[in-house]
PDB file of C-alpha atoms and ligand atoms in Angstrom:
ATOM      1  CA  MET A 106      -8.307  -9.148  25.285  1.00 69.00           C
ATOM      2  CA  THR A 107      -8.899  -8.218  21.646  1.00 78.00           C
ATOM      3  CA  VAL A 108      -6.352  -5.666  20.460  1.00 87.00           C
ATOM      4  CA  ARG A 109      -7.403  -3.283  17.707  1.00 94.00           C
ATOM      5  CA  PRO A 110      -5.664  -0.477  15.795  1.00 97.00           C
ATOM      6  CA  PRO A 111      -7.078   3.098  15.769  1.00 97.00           C
ATOM      7  CA  GLU A 112     -10.272   3.699  13.766  1.00 98.00           C
ATOM      8  CA  ARG A 113      -8.745   6.843  12.230  1.00 98.00           C
ATOM      9  CA  ILE A 114      -5.143   7.477  11.220  1.00 97.00           C
ATOM     10  CA  GLU A 115      -3.938  10.688   9.597  1.00 95.00           C
ATOM     11  CA  ARG A 116      -0.519  10.828   8.024  1.00 90.00           C
ATOM     12  CA  ASP A 117       1.249  12.764   5.256  1.00 89.00           C
ATOM     13  CA  GLY A 118      -1.905  14.061   3.603  1.00 88.00           C
ATOM     14  CA  VAL A 119      -3.890  10.815   3.677  1.00 91.00           C
ATOM     15  CA  VAL A 120      -6.624   9.941   6.120  1.00 97.00           C
ATOM     16  CA  LEU A 121      -7.355   6.303   6.850  1.00 98.00           C
ATOM     17  CA  ARG A 122     -10.629   5.654   8.580  1.00 98.00           C
ATOM     18  CA  ARG A 123     -12.853   2.740   9.398  1.00 98.00           C
ATOM     19  CA  PRO A 124     -15.637   2.560   6.766  1.00 97.00           C
ATOM     20  CA  ARG A 125     -19.301   2.554   7.730  1.00 95.00           C
ATOM     21  CA  GLN A 126     -22.464   1.347   6.007  1.00 93.00           C
ATOM     22  CA  GLU A 127     -23.119   4.963   4.849  1.00 95.00           C
ATOM     23  CA  ASP A 128     -19.850   4.886   2.855  1.00 96.00           C
ATOM     24  CA  THR A 129     -20.874   1.984   0.626  1.00 95.00           C
ATOM     25  CA  GLU A 130     -22.178   4.206  -2.183  1.00 95.00           C
ATOM     26  CA  ALA A 131     -18.925   6.197  -2.386  1.00 96.00           C
ATOM     27  CA  ILE A 132     -16.874   2.995  -2.206  1.00 96.00           C
ATOM     28  CA  GLY A 133     -19.012   1.445  -4.959  1.00 96.00           C
ATOM     29  CA  ALA A 134     -18.395   4.507  -7.150  1.00 97.00           C
ATOM     30  CA  ALA A 135     -14.623   4.311  -6.548  1.00 97.00           C
ATOM     31  CA  VAL A 136     -14.638   0.596  -7.391  1.00 97.00           C
ATOM     32  CA  ALA A 137     -16.755   1.222 -10.513  1.00 97.00           C
ATOM     33  CA  ALA A 138     -14.350   3.890 -11.784  1.00 98.00           C
ATOM     34  CA  SER A 139     -11.361   1.640 -11.017  1.00 98.00           C
ATOM     35  CA  LEU A 140     -12.764  -1.748 -12.036  1.00 98.00           C
ATOM     36  CA  GLU A 141     -10.538  -2.402 -15.071  1.00 97.00           C
ATOM     37  CA  HIS A 142      -7.490  -1.285 -13.068  1.00 98.00           C
ATOM     38  CA  LEU A 143      -8.370  -3.576 -10.148  1.00 98.00           C
ATOM     39  CA  ARG A 144      -9.633  -6.607 -12.073  1.00 98.00           C
ATOM     40  CA  PRO A 145      -6.207  -8.041 -13.012  1.00 98.00           C
ATOM     41  CA  TRP A 146      -5.071  -8.226  -9.392  1.00 98.00           C
ATOM     42  CA  MET A 147      -8.026  -8.280  -7.007  1.00 97.00           C
ATOM     43  CA  ALA A 148     -10.067 -11.495  -6.876  1.00 96.00           C
ATOM     44  CA  TRP A 149     -13.214  -9.649  -5.800  1.00 96.00           C
ATOM     45  CA  ALA A 150     -13.104  -7.081  -8.647  1.00 97.00           C
ATOM     46  CA  ASP A 151     -15.620  -8.699 -10.992  1.00 96.00           C
ATOM     47  CA  ASP A 152     -18.731  -7.364 -12.737  1.00 94.00           C
ATOM     48  CA  GLY A 153     -20.823  -7.775  -9.604  1.00 95.00           C
ATOM     49  CA  ALA A 154     -18.342  -5.962  -7.356  1.00 96.00           C
ATOM     50  CA  THR A 155     -20.156  -2.640  -7.518  1.00 94.00           C
ATOM     51  CA  SER A 156     -23.688  -3.887  -6.858  1.00 94.00           C
ATOM     52  CA  PRO A 157     -25.250  -2.245  -3.790  1.00 94.00           C
ATOM     53  CA  ALA A 158     -26.040  -5.673  -2.318  1.00 94.00           C
ATOM     54  CA  ARG A 159     -22.408  -6.837  -2.631  1.00 95.00           C
ATOM     55  CA  ARG A 160     -21.115  -3.565  -1.154  1.00 95.00           C
ATOM     56  CA  ARG A 161     -23.510  -3.844   1.812  1.00 95.00           C
ATOM     57  CA  GLU A 162     -22.552  -7.472   2.410  1.00 96.00           C
ATOM     58  CA  HIS A 163     -18.877  -6.570   2.220  1.00 96.00           C
ATOM     59  CA  GLN A 164     -19.389  -3.765   4.741  1.00 97.00           C
ATOM     60  CA  GLU A 165     -21.195  -6.168   7.080  1.00 97.00           C
ATOM     61  CA  ARG A 166     -18.212  -8.529   6.891  1.00 97.00           C
ATOM     62  CA  CYS A 167     -15.829  -5.615   7.554  1.00 97.00           C
ATOM     63  CA  ASP A 168     -17.882  -4.591  10.602  1.00 97.00           C
ATOM     64  CA  SER A 169     -17.989  -8.075  12.073  1.00 97.00           C
ATOM     65  CA  SER A 170     -14.303  -8.802  11.490  1.00 97.00           C
ATOM     66  CA  TRP A 171     -13.334  -5.455  13.014  1.00 97.00           C
ATOM     67  CA  ASP A 172     -15.439  -6.267  16.067  1.00 95.00           C
ATOM     68  CA  LYS A 173     -13.955  -9.784  16.255  1.00 95.00           C
ATOM     69  CA  GLY A 174     -10.461  -8.322  15.897  1.00 95.00           C
ATOM     70  CA  SER A 175      -9.442 -10.425  12.882  1.00 96.00           C
ATOM     71  CA  ASP A 176      -9.392  -7.890  10.028  1.00 97.00           C
ATOM     72  CA  PHE A 177      -9.340  -4.093  10.021  1.00 98.00           C
ATOM     73  CA  ALA A 178     -10.550  -2.515   6.782  1.00 98.00           C
ATOM     74  CA  TYR A 179      -9.794   1.140   6.129  1.00 98.00           C
ATOM     75  CA  LEU A 180     -10.888   3.672   3.571  1.00 98.00           C
ATOM     76  CA  ALA A 181      -8.219   6.071   2.356  1.00 98.00           C
ATOM     77  CA  VAL A 182      -9.798   9.481   1.901  1.00 97.00           C
ATOM     78  CA  ASP A 183      -8.615  12.888   0.833  1.00 95.00           C
ATOM     79  CA  PRO A 184      -8.279  15.010   4.001  1.00 93.00           C
ATOM     80  CA  GLY A 185      -9.652  18.042   2.157  1.00 93.00           C
ATOM     81  CA  ASP A 186     -12.877  16.842   0.577  1.00 93.00           C
ATOM     82  CA  GLY A 187     -13.264  13.340   1.994  1.00 93.00           C
ATOM     83  CA  ARG A 188     -13.209  11.684  -1.448  1.00 96.00           C
ATOM     84  CA  VAL A 189     -12.371   7.959  -1.484  1.00 97.00           C
ATOM     85  CA  VAL A 190      -8.847   7.585  -2.937  1.00 98.00           C
ATOM     86  CA  GLY A 191      -8.344   3.944  -2.059  1.00 98.00           C
ATOM     87  CA  ALA A 192      -8.789   1.246   0.520  1.00 98.00           C
ATOM     88  CA  ALA A 193      -6.536  -0.906   2.642  1.00 98.00           C
ATOM     89  CA  GLY A 194      -6.578  -3.323   5.506  1.00 98.00           C
ATOM     90  CA  LEU A 195      -4.732  -5.130   8.255  1.00 98.00           C
ATOM     91  CA  HIS A 196      -5.479  -8.840   8.206  1.00 98.00           C
ATOM     92  CA  ARG A 197      -4.689 -11.456  10.819  1.00 96.00           C
ATOM     93  CA  ARG A 198      -4.600 -14.299   8.295  1.00 94.00           C
ATOM     94  CA  ILE A 199      -0.922 -15.267   8.198  1.00 96.00           C
ATOM     95  CA  GLY A 200      -0.551 -17.005  11.540  1.00 95.00           C
ATOM     96  CA  PRO A 201      -0.183 -15.953  15.152  1.00 94.00           C
ATOM     97  CA  ARG A 202       1.333 -12.577  16.149  1.00 95.00           C
ATOM     98  CA  ALA A 203       1.427 -11.472  12.506  1.00 97.00           C
ATOM     99  CA  VAL A 204      -0.586  -9.217  10.209  1.00 98.00           C
ATOM    100  CA  GLU A 205      -0.720  -8.778   6.454  1.00 98.00           C
ATOM    101  CA  ILE A 206      -1.328  -5.378   4.863  1.00 98.00           C
ATOM    102  CA  GLY A 207      -3.428  -5.121   1.688  1.00 98.00           C
ATOM    103  CA  TYR A 208      -4.268  -2.050  -0.433  1.00 98.00           C
ATOM    104  CA  TRP A 209      -5.697  -0.680  -3.647  1.00 98.00           C
ATOM    105  CA  VAL A 210      -5.820   2.871  -4.990  1.00 98.00           C
ATOM    106  CA  HIS A 211      -8.548   4.604  -7.033  1.00 98.00           C
ATOM    107  CA  VAL A 212      -7.351   4.673 -10.632  1.00 98.00           C
ATOM    108  CA  ASP A 213      -7.551   8.485 -10.774  1.00 98.00           C
ATOM    109  CA  HIS A 214      -5.231   8.833  -7.767  1.00 97.00           C
ATOM    110  CA  THR A 215      -2.418   6.409  -8.616  1.00 98.00           C
ATOM    111  CA  GLY A 216       1.185   7.504  -9.156  1.00 97.00           C
ATOM    112  CA  ARG A 217       1.141  10.041  -6.303  1.00 96.00           C
ATOM    113  CA  GLY A 218       2.524   7.881  -3.538  1.00 96.00           C
ATOM    114  CA  ILE A 219      -0.840   7.152  -1.924  1.00 97.00           C
ATOM    115  CA  ALA A 220      -0.293   3.386  -1.607  1.00 98.00           C
ATOM    116  CA  THR A 221       3.143   4.025  -0.139  1.00 98.00           C
ATOM    117  CA  ARG A 222       1.817   6.461   2.462  1.00 97.00           C
ATOM    118  CA  VAL A 223      -1.132   4.207   3.293  1.00 98.00           C
ATOM    119  CA  ALA A 224       1.137   1.170   3.716  1.00 98.00           C
ATOM    120  CA  ALA A 225       3.575   3.232   5.814  1.00 97.00           C
ATOM    121  CA  ALA A 226       0.761   4.344   8.125  1.00 97.00           C
ATOM    122  CA  LEU A 227      -0.613   0.816   8.452  1.00 98.00           C
ATOM    123  CA  THR A 228       2.863  -0.612   9.051  1.00 98.00           C
ATOM    124  CA  GLU A 229       3.230   1.807  11.955  1.00 97.00           C
ATOM    125  CA  ALA A 230      -0.227   0.880  13.281  1.00 97.00           C
ATOM    126  CA  ALA A 231       0.544  -2.846  12.980  1.00 97.00           C
ATOM    127  CA  VAL A 232       3.927  -2.579  14.692  1.00 97.00           C
ATOM    128  CA  ALA A 233       2.239  -0.683  17.544  1.00 96.00           C
ATOM    129  CA  LEU A 234      -0.117  -3.606  18.262  1.00 96.00           C
ATOM    130  CA  PRO A 235       1.234  -5.339  21.377  1.00 95.00           C
ATOM    131  CA  ASP A 236       0.342  -8.803  20.049  1.00 94.00           C
ATOM    132  CA  VAL A 237       2.043  -8.410  16.656  1.00 96.00           C
ATOM    133  CA  ASP A 238       5.706  -9.259  15.961  1.00 96.00           C
ATOM    134  CA  ARG A 239       5.606  -9.639  12.184  1.00 97.00           C
ATOM    135  CA  VAL A 240       4.138  -7.488   9.402  1.00 98.00           C
ATOM    136  CA  GLU A 241       3.992  -8.731   5.822  1.00 98.00           C
ATOM    137  CA  ILE A 242       2.851  -7.557   2.403  1.00 98.00           C
ATOM    138  CA  HIS A 243       2.050 -10.268  -0.151  1.00 98.00           C
ATOM    139  CA  CYS A 244       1.745  -9.645  -3.877  1.00 97.00           C
ATOM    140  CA  ASP A 245       1.929 -11.665  -7.052  1.00 98.00           C
ATOM    141  CA  GLN A 246       5.413 -11.541  -8.548  1.00 97.00           C
ATOM    142  CA  ALA A 247       4.004 -10.011 -11.755  1.00 98.00           C
ATOM    143  CA  ASN A 248       2.457  -7.093  -9.833  1.00 98.00           C
ATOM    144  CA  VAL A 249       5.478  -4.829 -10.062  1.00 98.00           C
ATOM    145  CA  ARG A 250       3.630  -1.658  -9.041  1.00 98.00           C
ATOM    146  CA  SER A 251       2.463  -3.307  -5.867  1.00 98.00           C
ATOM    147  CA  ALA A 252       5.894  -4.803  -5.107  1.00 98.00           C
ATOM    148  CA  ALA A 253       7.404  -1.307  -5.384  1.00 98.00           C
ATOM    149  CA  VAL A 254       5.419  -0.272  -2.292  1.00 98.00           C
ATOM    150  CA  PRO A 255       7.047  -2.593   0.316  1.00 98.00           C
ATOM    151  CA  ARG A 256      10.401  -2.184  -1.428  1.00 98.00           C
ATOM    152  CA  ARG A 257      10.147   1.611  -1.072  1.00 98.00           C
ATOM    153  CA  LEU A 258       9.262   1.220   2.615  1.00 98.00           C
ATOM    154  CA  GLY A 259      12.315  -0.903   3.391  1.00 98.00           C
ATOM    155  CA  TYR A 260      10.544  -4.252   3.628  1.00 98.00           C
ATOM    156  CA  ARG A 261      12.735  -7.198   2.621  1.00 98.00           C
ATOM    157  CA  LEU A 262      11.707  -9.885   0.164  1.00 98.00           C
ATOM    158  CA  ASP A 263      11.602 -12.971   2.384  1.00 98.00           C
ATOM    159  CA  ARG A 264      10.516 -15.519  -0.228  1.00 97.00           C
ATOM    160  CA  ILE A 265       8.523 -16.234  -3.346  1.00 98.00           C
ATOM    161  CA  GLU A 266       6.056 -19.059  -2.913  1.00 97.00           C
ATOM    162  CA  ASP A 267       3.326 -20.931  -4.764  1.00 97.00           C
ATOM    163  CA  ASP A 268      -0.093 -19.410  -4.289  1.00 95.00           C
ATOM    164  CA  ASP A 269      -3.587 -19.879  -5.709  1.00 95.00           C
ATOM    165  CA  VAL A 270      -4.346 -17.890  -8.846  1.00 96.00           C
ATOM    166  CA  THR A 271      -7.410 -15.867  -7.844  1.00 95.00           C
ATOM    167  CA  ALA A 272      -7.224 -12.910 -10.256  1.00 97.00           C
ATOM    168  CA  PRO A 273      -6.615 -12.834 -14.041  1.00 97.00           C
ATOM    169  CA  ALA A 274      -3.069 -11.388 -14.129  1.00 98.00           C
ATOM    170  CA  GLU A 275      -1.668 -13.499 -11.312  1.00 97.00           C
ATOM    171  CA  THR A 276       1.056 -16.039 -12.032  1.00 98.00           C
ATOM    172  CA  GLY A 277       0.500 -18.235  -8.969  1.00 96.00           C
ATOM    173  CA  ARG A 278       3.830 -17.177  -7.466  1.00 98.00           C
ATOM    174  CA  SER A 279       3.525 -14.763  -4.593  1.00 98.00           C
ATOM    175  CA  MET A 280       6.188 -12.437  -3.174  1.00 98.00           C
ATOM    176  CA  VAL A 281       6.241 -12.258   0.612  1.00 98.00           C
ATOM    177  CA  TRP A 282       7.701  -8.984   1.874  1.00 98.00           C
ATOM    178  CA  VAL A 283       8.512  -8.714   5.571  1.00 98.00           C
ATOM    179  CA  HIS A 284       9.020  -5.636   7.741  1.00 97.00           C
ATOM    180  CA  PRO A 285      11.633  -4.436   8.454  1.00 79.00           C
TER     181      PRO A 285
HETATM  182  C1  LIG B 303      -0.366  -1.110  -6.806  1.00 78.44           C
HETATM  183  C2  LIG B 303      -1.092   0.187  -6.432  1.00 78.44           C
HETATM  184  C3  LIG B 303      -1.742   0.005  -5.079  1.00 78.44           C
HETATM  185  C4  LIG B 303      -0.066   1.313  -6.384  1.00 78.44           C
HETATM  186  O1  LIG B 303      -0.712   2.521  -6.003  1.00 78.44           O
HETATM  187  P1  LIG B 303       0.031   3.953  -6.109  1.00 78.44           P
HETATM  188  O2  LIG B 303      -0.620   4.880  -5.147  1.00 78.44           O
HETATM  189  O3  LIG B 303       0.119   4.358  -7.525  1.00 78.44           O
HETATM  190  O4  LIG B 303       1.448   3.520  -5.586  1.00 78.44           O
HETATM  191  P2  LIG B 303       2.550   4.365  -4.869  1.00 78.44           P
HETATM  192  O5  LIG B 303       2.138   4.949  -3.591  1.00 78.44           O
HETATM  193  O6  LIG B 303       3.653   3.428  -4.677  1.00 78.44           O
HETATM  194  O7  LIG B 303       2.872   5.486  -5.929  1.00 78.44           O
HETATM  195  C5  LIG B 303       4.076   5.329  -6.607  1.00 78.44           C
HETATM  196  C6  LIG B 303       4.283   6.421  -7.605  1.00 78.44           C
HETATM  197  O8  LIG B 303       3.948   7.695  -7.028  1.00 78.44           O
HETATM  198  C7  LIG B 303       5.105   8.547  -7.111  1.00 78.44           C
HETATM  199  N1  LIG B 303       5.078   9.400  -5.932  1.00 78.44           N
HETATM  200  C8  LIG B 303       4.687  10.693  -5.940  1.00 78.44           C
HETATM  201  N2  LIG B 303       4.744  11.199  -4.706  1.00 78.44           N
HETATM  202  C9  LIG B 303       5.188  10.218  -3.890  1.00 78.44           C
HETATM  203  C10 LIG B 303       5.441  10.138  -2.484  1.00 78.44           C
HETATM  204  N3  LIG B 303       5.252  11.173  -1.677  1.00 78.44           N
HETATM  205  N4  LIG B 303       5.865   8.943  -1.965  1.00 78.44           N
HETATM  206  C11 LIG B 303       6.060   7.874  -2.760  1.00 78.44           C
HETATM  207  N5  LIG B 303       5.831   7.906  -4.118  1.00 78.44           N
HETATM  208  C12 LIG B 303       5.410   9.064  -4.667  1.00 78.44           C
HETATM  209  C13 LIG B 303       6.274   7.606  -7.168  1.00 78.44           C
HETATM  210  O9  LIG B 303       7.371   8.221  -7.776  1.00 78.44           O
HETATM  211  C14 LIG B 303       5.712   6.492  -8.015  1.00 78.44           C
HETATM  212  O10 LIG B 303       5.726   6.828  -9.376  1.00 78.44           O
HETATM  213  P3  LIG B 303       6.032   5.709 -10.487  1.00 78.44           P
HETATM  214  O11 LIG B 303       4.975   4.645 -10.335  1.00 78.44           O
HETATM  215  O12 LIG B 303       5.930   6.484 -11.748  1.00 78.44           O
HETATM  216  O13 LIG B 303       7.383   5.177 -10.163  1.00 78.44           O
HETATM  217  C15 LIG B 303      -2.175   0.566  -7.480  1.00 78.44           C
HETATM  218  O14 LIG B 303      -1.594   0.602  -8.754  1.00 78.44           O
HETATM  219  C16 LIG B 303      -3.366  -0.370  -7.482  1.00 78.44           C
HETATM  220  O15 LIG B 303      -4.374  -0.090  -6.827  1.00 78.44           O
HETATM  221  N6  LIG B 303      -3.272  -1.487  -8.256  1.00 78.44           N
HETATM  222  C17 LIG B 303      -4.374  -2.420  -8.403  1.00 78.44           C
HETATM  223  C18 LIG B 303      -4.668  -3.169  -7.108  1.00 78.44           C
HETATM  224  C19 LIG B 303      -3.443  -3.892  -6.591  1.00 78.44           C
HETATM  225  O16 LIG B 303      -2.637  -4.397  -7.339  1.00 78.44           O
HETATM  226  N7  LIG B 303      -3.324  -3.938  -5.238  1.00 78.44           N
HETATM  227  C20 LIG B 303      -2.240  -4.632  -4.595  1.00 78.44           C
HETATM  228  C21 LIG B 303      -2.485  -6.097  -4.566  1.00 78.44           C
HETATM  229  S1  LIG B 303      -1.090  -6.961  -3.862  1.00 78.44           S
END
């Protein structure tokens, strides 16, 4: 049986919901506004990242991996007006019975604890999955703002390991944070 997390999670003033093809324009606008903020750390944040074709393709991949049960992409939206404030995901890419949490926040909404609340909500959703025993957050060791998120949530730094450099600011050494 394929086990999936909820399609909508509301917690502490942030709504996480499964994105749909009709969201691609709003996501593209959030990525466009945030591109220079994302580019150092996110491999996909290049000049083509906001093109409608790329956004549609990305959404198709999100849909098929959600249906397969391998990756669960979420949009973080403001509960009041539905604006896109970030995005996150649960990814089954770190071995059996384990999920990795990823996230980014719209540049205009950083510094308000959104990533922390998003990661807290997704940690809870991941721990609730009956086939998951381990939850991790990976980030380059130079990405101090990202590392502050698992640290704030009580994750422990399990190790720092060699990793591919896929984005311009990465050092090739990745921190692996494990819950709890
Ligand atoms: C890293 C990133 C996700 C952090 O997003 P963020 O929403 O600013 O992060 P946080 O939720 O941790 O917010 C922390 C700040 O909000 C403040 N804050 C306000 N209210 C808060 C609350 N209720 N809870 C926690 N922090 C709160 C904290 O004091 C902190 O301020 P500081 O940075 O001045 O110390 C964001 O900078 C980003 O998108 N970076 C580019 C992409 C990226 O690196 N992604 C991760 C790849 S591994």
